[in-house]
Amino acid sequence: MLGKRNSRFHYTVTALCTPAEAVALLTDVPRLTSRHPLVIGTRECPAGAGVLRSTRVTDRLRLGPVPFTITYVADVLAAGPEEVVTVARQRPSTTLTSRARIRAQQDGRTRIEVTISFTAPALLFRYAFGKARHAHRELADGMRGLLESGR
């Protein structure tokens, strides 16, 4: 039987915006993923029980010289003034949970602290975790740009 592996990583985004603007971006997966370096398409889906918003996301990846795509579903599970929780699931048994904590700062900026928990089959883990970490580093810069441009 093949096992699973899991790990976490963190990143912080500080942007000149309100906490409400940060929550709005974090819950708008199509808008947010417009800055994700691997995403090539999104499609809204009906939200299931306990889900606020559901989006089907397609990424383009490469393994050596071989390009391929994967599709996963990103579900926004919680959206409050101080926290947004999103879970993305892709077969076989790969799950990425994003927990963003949002805080206003005295200088008019908003601080978004994101913790990503990632689980995947052991055979895929090293590749998939590396791609997720790389993509979210770039996504952090894109988030700041989206929030500060007011789009």
Tab-separated table of C-alpha atoms in Angstrom:
chain	number	residue	atom	x	y	z
A	1	MET	CA	0.000	0.000	0.000
A	2	LEU	CA	1.326	3.424	-0.931
A	3	GLY	CA	1.393	6.041	1.774
A	4	LYS	CA	0.890	9.752	1.834
A	5	ARG	CA	3.196	12.539	2.860
A	6	ASN	CA	2.383	15.987	4.116
A	7	SER	CA	4.130	19.223	4.938
A	8	ARG	CA	3.470	22.931	5.379
A	9	PHE	CA	4.838	26.227	4.236
A	10	HIS	CA	4.042	29.840	5.036
A	11	TYR	CA	4.136	33.200	3.352
A	12	THR	CA	3.100	36.731	4.195
A	13	VAL	CA	1.699	39.455	1.966
A	14	THR	CA	1.489	43.056	3.105
A	15	ALA	CA	-0.507	45.365	0.852
A	16	LEU	CA	-1.960	48.838	0.917
A	17	CYS	CA	-5.637	47.817	1.101
A	18	THR	CA	-8.408	47.178	3.592
A	19	PRO	CA	-8.961	43.803	5.247
A	20	ALA	CA	-12.312	43.586	3.416
A	21	GLU	CA	-10.511	43.973	0.062
A	22	ALA	CA	-8.104	41.189	1.058
A	23	VAL	CA	-10.992	38.878	2.013
A	24	ALA	CA	-12.764	39.681	-1.262
A	25	LEU	CA	-9.668	38.708	-3.261
A	26	LEU	CA	-8.986	35.535	-1.285
A	27	THR	CA	-12.547	34.303	-1.802
A	28	ASP	CA	-12.557	35.105	-5.536
A	29	VAL	CA	-10.553	32.119	-6.803
A	30	PRO	CA	-10.804	33.050	-10.529
A	31	ARG	CA	-9.460	36.557	-9.825
A	32	LEU	CA	-6.810	35.313	-7.408
A	33	THR	CA	-5.561	32.600	-9.746
A	34	SER	CA	-5.167	35.138	-12.557
A	35	ARG	CA	-1.768	35.700	-10.907
A	36	HIS	CA	-0.999	32.002	-10.310
A	37	PRO	CA	1.885	31.003	-12.603
A	38	LEU	CA	0.522	27.526	-13.432
A	39	VAL	CA	-3.200	28.240	-13.918
A	40	ILE	CA	-4.508	28.200	-17.479
A	41	GLY	CA	-8.244	28.205	-16.751
A	42	THR	CA	-11.000	28.389	-14.150
A	43	ARG	CA	-14.691	27.609	-14.126
A	44	GLU	CA	-17.206	28.289	-11.377
A	45	CYS	CA	-18.988	25.181	-10.057
A	46	PRO	CA	-22.071	24.714	-7.889
A	47	ALA	CA	-21.033	24.925	-4.246
A	48	GLY	CA	-21.756	21.817	-2.198
A	49	ALA	CA	-22.894	21.633	1.406
A	50	GLY	CA	-20.629	23.638	3.695
A	51	VAL	CA	-18.891	25.345	0.758
A	52	LEU	CA	-19.207	29.095	0.137
A	53	ARG	CA	-17.773	29.068	-3.385
A	54	SER	CA	-16.402	26.321	-5.629
A	55	THR	CA	-14.120	26.700	-8.642
A	56	ARG	CA	-12.640	24.132	-11.022
A	57	VAL	CA	-9.024	25.118	-11.784
A	58	THR	CA	-6.737	23.761	-14.510
A	59	ASP	CA	-2.949	24.017	-14.238
A	60	ARG	CA	-0.320	23.380	-16.889
A	61	LEU	CA	2.699	21.516	-15.554
A	62	ARG	CA	5.792	19.928	-17.015
A	63	LEU	CA	7.677	16.807	-16.029
A	64	GLY	CA	10.963	16.941	-17.901
A	65	PRO	CA	10.076	17.492	-21.551
A	66	VAL	CA	6.481	16.299	-21.097
A	67	PRO	CA	3.777	18.952	-20.618
A	68	PHE	CA	0.498	17.932	-18.991
A	69	THR	CA	-2.493	19.473	-17.273
A	70	ILE	CA	-4.236	18.742	-14.004
A	71	THR	CA	-7.648	19.899	-12.866
A	72	TYR	CA	-8.665	20.353	-9.265
A	73	VAL	CA	-11.539	21.889	-7.326
A	74	ALA	CA	-10.888	24.801	-4.974
A	75	ASP	CA	-13.581	25.253	-2.321
A	76	VAL	CA	-13.810	28.325	-0.104
A	77	LEU	CA	-14.923	26.897	3.236
A	78	ALA	CA	-14.757	29.963	5.494
A	79	ALA	CA	-14.618	33.694	4.868
A	80	GLY	CA	-14.666	36.049	7.812
A	81	PRO	CA	-13.165	39.448	8.471
A	82	GLU	CA	-9.984	37.889	9.852
A	83	GLU	CA	-9.685	34.475	8.170
A	84	VAL	CA	-10.277	32.744	4.851
A	85	VAL	CA	-9.964	28.967	4.481
A	86	THR	CA	-9.766	27.301	1.081
A	87	VAL	CA	-9.268	23.617	0.287
A	88	ALA	CA	-8.125	22.431	-3.147
A	89	ARG	CA	-8.470	18.742	-4.011
A	90	GLN	CA	-7.003	16.873	-6.966
A	91	ARG	CA	-6.886	13.163	-7.672
A	92	PRO	CA	-5.188	10.979	-6.574
A	93	SER	CA	-5.570	12.105	-2.982
A	94	THR	CA	-3.776	15.441	-3.226
A	95	THR	CA	-5.072	18.187	-0.928
A	96	LEU	CA	-3.867	21.740	-0.406
A	97	THR	CA	-5.425	23.679	2.470
A	98	SER	CA	-4.835	27.426	2.602
A	99	ARG	CA	-5.548	29.263	5.847
A	100	ALA	CA	-5.143	33.043	5.511
A	101	ARG	CA	-5.216	35.263	8.574
A	102	ILE	CA	-5.941	38.910	7.814
A	103	ARG	CA	-5.014	41.862	10.043
A	104	ALA	CA	-5.190	45.617	9.552
A	105	GLN	CA	-1.996	47.454	10.435
A	106	GLN	CA	-1.780	50.996	11.773
A	107	ASP	CA	-0.069	52.273	8.604
A	108	GLY	CA	-3.129	51.547	6.434
A	109	ARG	CA	-1.742	48.293	5.120
A	110	THR	CA	-3.210	44.851	5.582
A	111	ARG	CA	-1.105	41.857	6.561
A	112	ILE	CA	-2.124	38.464	5.176
A	113	GLU	CA	-0.381	35.494	6.779
A	114	VAL	CA	-0.957	32.312	4.800
A	115	THR	CA	-0.268	28.774	5.989
A	116	ILE	CA	-0.442	26.057	3.346
A	117	SER	CA	-0.861	22.425	4.406
A	118	PHE	CA	-0.156	19.995	1.583
A	119	THR	CA	-0.831	16.244	1.386
A	120	ALA	CA	-0.099	13.977	-1.585
A	121	PRO	CA	0.716	10.348	-2.351
A	122	ALA	CA	4.331	9.629	-1.404
A	123	LEU	CA	5.375	8.956	-5.016
A	124	LEU	CA	4.108	12.372	-6.159
A	125	PHE	CA	4.890	14.369	-3.057
A	126	ARG	CA	8.324	15.815	-3.802
A	127	TYR	CA	7.342	17.044	-7.270
A	128	ALA	CA	3.881	18.323	-6.288
A	129	PHE	CA	4.981	20.021	-3.060
A	130	GLY	CA	7.831	21.781	-4.877
A	131	LYS	CA	5.448	23.045	-7.572
A	132	ALA	CA	2.923	24.226	-4.972
A	133	ARG	CA	5.564	26.109	-3.000
A	134	HIS	CA	6.995	27.757	-6.112
A	135	ALA	CA	3.555	28.759	-7.423
A	136	HIS	CA	2.458	30.241	-4.108
A	137	ARG	CA	5.630	32.331	-3.836
A	138	GLU	CA	4.780	33.914	-7.180
A	139	LEU	CA	1.109	34.134	-6.229
A	140	ALA	CA	2.060	36.194	-3.141
A	141	ASP	CA	3.626	38.877	-5.332
A	142	GLY	CA	0.610	38.775	-7.639
A	143	MET	CA	-1.752	39.182	-4.688
A	144	ARG	CA	0.014	42.330	-3.596
A	145	GLY	CA	-0.271	43.712	-7.123
A	146	LEU	CA	-3.983	42.912	-7.410
A	147	LEU	CA	-4.753	44.442	-4.028
A	148	GLU	CA	-2.775	47.622	-4.609
A	149	SER	CA	-4.052	48.178	-8.151
A	150	GLY	CA	-7.643	48.118	-6.877
A	151	ARG	CA	-8.699	45.632	-9.604
